[in-house]
Amino acid sequence: MTLLARGAMITAMAKDPSWHGRLRIEGYVAWWSGSVGDTVLHRHFAAQAVFSDTPVALLDGNGARVEGRCLLIEPDAPHRLLPSAAAELCYVEPTVAFGPPDTLRARIPANARIVPGGRESCFWESWMVRAAPPEMDRRIETVLNAIDKLLPLGAVRLADVGWHTPLSTGRLRHLFSSETGMPFQRYILWRRMRVAFERLLGGSDITAAAHDAGFADAAHFARTIKATFGIRAGDIFRTS
C-alpha cells in the first residue's frame, strides 16, 4: 500500500451556494471538485493547483490577473480565485518529499502558470521532478494503523507508537519520514483533518468532529483547515 492509498472520497458541499462540489483527502493531497465561489485575498500553507477545461482566473497579491487552464499557486502565495462554474483545486502538503502521482503529473503542462509565493525556491518546479511514493514498509503500515487509534485521544508522539516496532526512536523517525515523505507531526495533522471531515459528513457537529480527531476544540480545527487550505471548516456539511 502507498501513502496515497490511505484516503477516501469525502463528499461535501459549502453553505455558500457559489461553492458546490466534493472534497477528497488522499495521503498528502486533497482535492476540491466543483464550482468555485468568489474569495477574498488569502494565503494558505498548502501548495495549490487549479485545473479547468476553460480558463480560470485569479488575482495575485499585487492585484495582477493570472489566467489559464492550469494555475500553480506556491505555498503562502497571496491570491484571490475568481468565480468558476467548474474547476478542480488540488492542495499539496508542501513538506512532502515525494513527487506527484502519475495521474496528477500528467495533467500539469509545461506552460502552466505559476503564482509565486514568499519563498526563494519554487515548490512546483522541484515537486514535479521528484519520484512518486513507493510501496510502504509494513512496519510503517503498522505504525499508521496505531496512529489512527490514538488520534481521538489528543496529542500523538512518536514514542506513543514506537513500541509497535523493534526500531529505536531515532531509526523509526527516519524510516517514518522516508516512507511517508513527511515529518511525523505533519502526517498527524493531515490524518486529523481527514478524520474530522469524515465525522462532519457523518452528521457530527464541528465540536464533536474536532474532538473525535484529537483537535483541542472546534476553533483549533477551524484554524488548521483555514491555514492549510484557505477553506472555512464551518462551510462543510453533510450531503446526500
GROMACS .gro file of C-alpha atoms in nm:
model
  240
    1MET     CA    1   0.000   0.000   0.000
    2THR     CA    2   0.120   0.353  -0.075
    3LEU     CA    3   0.054   0.661   0.135
    4LEU     CA    4  -0.184   0.798  -0.126
    5ALA     CA    5  -0.397   0.486  -0.092
    6ARG     CA    6  -0.471   0.579   0.271
    7GLY     CA    7  -0.756   0.812   0.185
    8ALA     CA    8  -1.111   0.819   0.060
    9MET     CA    9  -1.365   1.036  -0.115
   10ILE     CA   10  -1.530   1.280   0.121
   11THR     CA   11  -1.845   1.429  -0.030
   12ALA     CA   12  -1.903   1.784   0.080
   13MET     CA   13  -2.094   2.096  -0.004
   14ALA     CA   14  -2.031   2.452   0.100
   15LYS     CA   15  -2.309   2.660   0.259
   16ASP     CA   16  -2.225   2.938   0.014
   17PRO     CA   17  -2.428   2.838  -0.298
   18SER     CA   18  -2.144   2.953  -0.523
   19TRP     CA   19  -1.934   2.668  -0.377
   20HIS     CA   20  -2.073   2.324  -0.457
   21GLY     CA   21  -1.878   2.005  -0.505
   22ARG     CA   22  -1.675   1.730  -0.344
   23LEU     CA   23  -1.368   1.718  -0.125
   24ARG     CA   24  -1.139   1.418  -0.102
   25ILE     CA   25  -0.822   1.373   0.101
   26GLU     CA   26  -0.565   1.117  -0.012
   27GLY     CA   27  -0.245   1.096   0.188
   28TYR     CA   28  -0.069   1.429   0.134
   29VAL     CA   29  -0.305   1.556  -0.141
   30ALA     CA   30  -0.657   1.700  -0.109
   31TRP     CA   31  -0.899   1.781  -0.394
   32TRP     CA   32  -1.199   2.007  -0.430
   33SER     CA   33  -1.405   1.934  -0.744
   34GLY     CA   34  -1.698   2.156  -0.840
   35SER     CA   35  -1.787   2.521  -0.865
   36VAL     CA   36  -1.563   2.788  -0.716
   37GLY     CA   37  -1.702   3.097  -0.547
   38ASP     CA   38  -1.562   3.446  -0.520
   39THR     CA   39  -1.296   3.455  -0.246
   40VAL     CA   40  -1.114   3.730  -0.061
   41LEU     CA   41  -0.740   3.772  -0.093
   42HIS     CA   42  -0.586   3.500   0.123
   43ARG     CA   43  -0.293   3.262   0.155
   44HIS     CA   44  -0.250   2.909   0.291
   45PHE     CA   45   0.026   2.666   0.382
   46ALA     CA   46  -0.056   2.406   0.115
   47ALA     CA   47   0.057   2.443  -0.244
   48GLN     CA   48  -0.241   2.460  -0.479
   49ALA     CA   49  -0.311   2.366  -0.839
   50VAL     CA   50  -0.623   2.486  -1.019
   51PHE     CA   51  -0.749   2.288  -1.321
   52SER     CA   52  -1.036   2.372  -1.556
   53ASP     CA   53  -1.146   2.290  -1.910
   54THR     CA   54  -1.199   2.661  -1.968
   55PRO     CA   55  -0.960   2.933  -1.847
   56VAL     CA   56  -0.991   3.032  -1.482
   57ALA     CA   57  -0.851   3.349  -1.331
   58LEU     CA   58  -0.711   3.476  -1.005
   59LEU     CA   59  -0.565   3.797  -0.873
   60ASP     CA   60  -0.222   3.773  -0.712
   61GLY     CA   61  -0.101   3.969  -0.412
   62ASN     CA   62  -0.029   4.272  -0.630
   63GLY     CA   63  -0.373   4.267  -0.792
   64ALA     CA   64  -0.240   4.132  -1.123
   65ARG     CA   65  -0.471   3.895  -1.310
   66VAL     CA   66  -0.337   3.546  -1.386
   67GLU     CA   67  -0.542   3.327  -1.619
   68GLY     CA   68  -0.514   2.976  -1.762
   69ARG     CA   69  -0.645   2.620  -1.763
   70CYS     CA   70  -0.379   2.517  -1.511
   71LEU     CA   71  -0.262   2.758  -1.240
   72LEU     CA   72   0.002   2.656  -0.987
   73ILE     CA   73  -0.005   2.855  -0.664
   74GLU     CA   74   0.302   2.845  -0.441
   75PRO     CA   75   0.266   2.785  -0.065
   76ASP     CA   76   0.177   3.105   0.123
   77ALA     CA   77   0.125   3.299  -0.204
   78PRO     CA   78  -0.144   3.570  -0.163
   79HIS     CA   79  -0.420   3.517  -0.419
   80ARG     CA   80  -0.789   3.561  -0.485
   81LEU     CA   81  -0.952   3.296  -0.702
   82LEU     CA   82  -1.229   3.440  -0.919
   83PRO     CA   83  -1.562   3.254  -0.968
   84SER     CA   84  -1.571   2.950  -1.194
   85ALA     CA   85  -1.862   2.718  -1.270
   86ALA     CA   86  -1.642   2.409  -1.276
   87ALA     CA   87  -1.286   2.361  -1.155
   88GLU     CA   88  -1.065   2.123  -0.961
   89LEU     CA   89  -0.848   2.256  -0.680
   90CYS     CA   90  -0.561   2.034  -0.573
   91TYR     CA   91  -0.390   2.105  -0.239
   92VAL     CA   92  -0.049   1.951  -0.165
   93GLU     CA   93   0.140   1.924   0.164
   94PRO     CA   94   0.450   2.136   0.087
   95THR     CA   95   0.689   1.947   0.316
   96VAL     CA   96   0.636   1.616   0.134
   97ALA     CA   97   0.947   1.455  -0.011
   98PHE     CA   98   0.767   1.252  -0.279
   99GLY     CA   99   0.654   1.383  -0.614
  100PRO     CA  100   0.304   1.379  -0.763
  101PRO     CA  101   0.125   1.057  -0.852
  102ASP     CA  102   0.146   0.983  -1.223
  103THR     CA  103  -0.218   1.080  -1.286
  104LEU     CA  104  -0.157   1.428  -1.145
  105ARG     CA  105   0.183   1.470  -1.307
  106ALA     CA  106   0.030   1.404  -1.649
  107ARG     CA  107  -0.225   1.684  -1.601
  108ILE     CA  108   0.027   1.960  -1.539
  109PRO     CA  109   0.151   2.110  -1.870
  110ALA     CA  110   0.497   2.255  -1.914
  111ASN     CA  111   0.345   2.600  -1.972
  112ALA     CA  112   0.134   2.605  -1.654
  113ARG     CA  113   0.119   2.949  -1.493
  114ILE     CA  114   0.292   2.970  -1.154
  115VAL     CA  115   0.183   3.221  -0.891
  116PRO     CA  116   0.495   3.288  -0.680
  117GLY     CA  117   0.498   3.294  -0.302
  118GLY     CA  118   0.738   3.434  -0.048
  119ARG     CA  119   0.990   3.150  -0.062
  120GLU     CA  120   1.314   3.162  -0.258
  121SER     CA  121   1.266   2.814  -0.404
  122CYS     CA  122   0.975   2.715  -0.628
  123PHE     CA  123   0.775   2.426  -0.481
  124TRP     CA  124   0.606   2.323  -0.805
  125GLU     CA  125   0.925   2.311  -1.011
  126SER     CA  126   1.104   2.094  -0.755
  127TRP     CA  127   0.800   1.876  -0.679
  128MET     CA  128   0.742   1.781  -1.041
  129VAL     CA  129   1.085   1.617  -1.076
  130ARG     CA  130   1.060   1.406  -0.760
  131ALA     CA  131   0.968   1.037  -0.769
  132ALA     CA  132   0.620   0.913  -0.675
  133PRO     CA  133   0.588   0.726  -0.343
  134PRO     CA  134   0.685   0.357  -0.344
  135GLU     CA  135   0.508   0.068  -0.175
  136MET     CA  136   0.518   0.125   0.201
  137ASP     CA  137   0.726  -0.070   0.452
  138ARG     CA  138   0.495  -0.298   0.652
  139ARG     CA  139   0.646  -0.177   0.979
  140ILE     CA  140   0.530   0.175   0.899
  141GLU     CA  141   0.186   0.049   0.795
  142THR     CA  142   0.157  -0.097   1.145
  143VAL     CA  143   0.254   0.239   1.294
  144LEU     CA  144  -0.001   0.424   1.079
  145ASN     CA  145  -0.278   0.195   1.200
  146ALA     CA  146  -0.171   0.261   1.559
  147ILE     CA  147  -0.178   0.637   1.494
  148ASP     CA  148  -0.539   0.620   1.375
  149LYS     CA  149  -0.640   0.456   1.702
  150LEU     CA  150  -0.461   0.721   1.909
  151LEU     CA  151  -0.583   1.032   1.723
  152PRO     CA  152  -0.906   1.080   1.925
  153LEU     CA  153  -0.707   1.079   2.250
  154GLY     CA  154  -0.525   1.404   2.174
  155ALA     CA  155  -0.152   1.454   2.128
  156VAL     CA  156   0.028   1.170   1.947
  157ARG     CA  157   0.403   1.140   1.992
  158LEU     CA  158   0.647   0.916   1.812
  159ALA     CA  159   0.715   0.740   2.142
  160ASP     CA  160   0.346   0.650   2.168
  161VAL     CA  161   0.365   0.432   1.856
  162GLY     CA  162   0.730   0.326   1.874
  163TRP     CA  163   0.655   0.011   2.072
  164HIS     CA  164   0.473  -0.132   1.769
  165THR     CA  165   0.811  -0.190   1.601
  166PRO     CA  166   1.154  -0.314   1.717
  167LEU     CA  167   1.310   0.006   1.584
  168SER     CA  168   1.478   0.265   1.804
  169THR     CA  169   1.309   0.607   1.823
  170GLY     CA  170   1.576   0.763   1.604
  171ARG     CA  171   1.555   0.490   1.341
  172LEU     CA  172   1.175   0.498   1.346
  173ARG     CA  173   1.172   0.875   1.297
  174HIS     CA  174   1.399   0.844   0.994
  175LEU     CA  175   1.208   0.549   0.844
  176PHE     CA  176   0.872   0.717   0.904
  177SER     CA  177   0.979   1.031   0.718
  178SER     CA  178   1.132   0.835   0.431
  179GLU     CA  179   0.825   0.612   0.391
  180THR     CA  180   0.551   0.876   0.432
  181GLY     CA  181   0.752   1.162   0.282
  182MET     CA  182   0.655   1.390   0.570
  183PRO     CA  183   0.775   1.477   0.918
  184PHE     CA  184   0.583   1.283   1.184
  185GLN     CA  185   0.375   1.577   1.312
  186ARG     CA  186   0.278   1.696   0.962
  187TYR     CA  187   0.145   1.347   0.889
  188ILE     CA  188  -0.052   1.353   1.216
  189LEU     CA  189  -0.208   1.685   1.117
  190TRP     CA  190  -0.328   1.556   0.778
  191ARG     CA  191  -0.480   1.247   0.939
  192ARG     CA  192  -0.659   1.462   1.197
  193MET     CA  193  -0.813   1.674   0.922
  194ARG     CA  194  -0.937   1.371   0.732
  195VAL     CA  195  -1.093   1.215   1.044
  196ALA     CA  196  -1.263   1.543   1.135
  197PHE     CA  197  -1.412   1.584   0.786
  198GLU     CA  198  -1.538   1.227   0.794
  199ARG     CA  199  -1.712   1.295   1.125
  200LEU     CA  200  -1.866   1.618   0.993
  201LEU     CA  201  -2.002   1.442   0.687
  202GLY     CA  202  -2.130   1.160   0.904
  203GLY     CA  203  -2.357   1.406   1.084
  204SER     CA  204  -2.140   1.527   1.374
  205ASP     CA  205  -2.125   1.895   1.459
  206ILE     CA  206  -1.793   2.075   1.433
  207THR     CA  207  -1.714   2.048   1.805
  208ALA     CA  208  -1.771   1.672   1.815
  209ALA     CA  209  -1.580   1.620   1.489
  210ALA     CA  210  -1.285   1.819   1.620
  211HIS     CA  211  -1.271   1.622   1.945
  212ASP     CA  212  -1.300   1.286   1.765
  213ALA     CA  213  -0.999   1.380   1.553
  214GLY     CA  214  -0.795   1.491   1.853
  215PHE     CA  215  -0.808   1.867   1.800
  216ALA     CA  216  -0.820   2.073   2.121
  217ASP     CA  217  -1.153   2.226   2.020
  218ALA     CA  218  -1.356   2.342   1.719
  219ALA     CA  219  -1.158   2.666   1.696
  220HIS     CA  220  -0.832   2.472   1.669
  221PHE     CA  221  -0.977   2.258   1.390
  222ALA     CA  222  -1.112   2.561   1.204
  223ARG     CA  223  -0.778   2.744   1.227
  224THR     CA  224  -0.594   2.439   1.093
  225ILE     CA  225  -0.824   2.400   0.792
  226LYS     CA  226  -0.808   2.771   0.711
  227ALA     CA  227  -0.429   2.784   0.748
  228THR     CA  228  -0.373   2.474   0.534
  229PHE     CA  229  -0.633   2.508   0.259
  230GLY     CA  230  -0.788   2.854   0.293
  231ILE     CA  231  -1.124   2.677   0.348
  232ARG     CA  232  -1.362   2.753   0.634
  233ALA     CA  233  -1.448   2.436   0.824
  234GLY     CA  234  -1.791   2.576   0.906
  235ASP     CA  235  -1.880   2.576   0.535
  236ILE     CA  236  -1.881   2.197   0.516
  237PHE     CA  237  -2.194   1.999   0.591
  238ARG     CA  238  -2.344   1.662   0.508
  239THR     CA  239  -2.480   1.593   0.159
  240SER     CA  240  -2.689   1.308   0.022
   0.00000   0.00000   0.00000
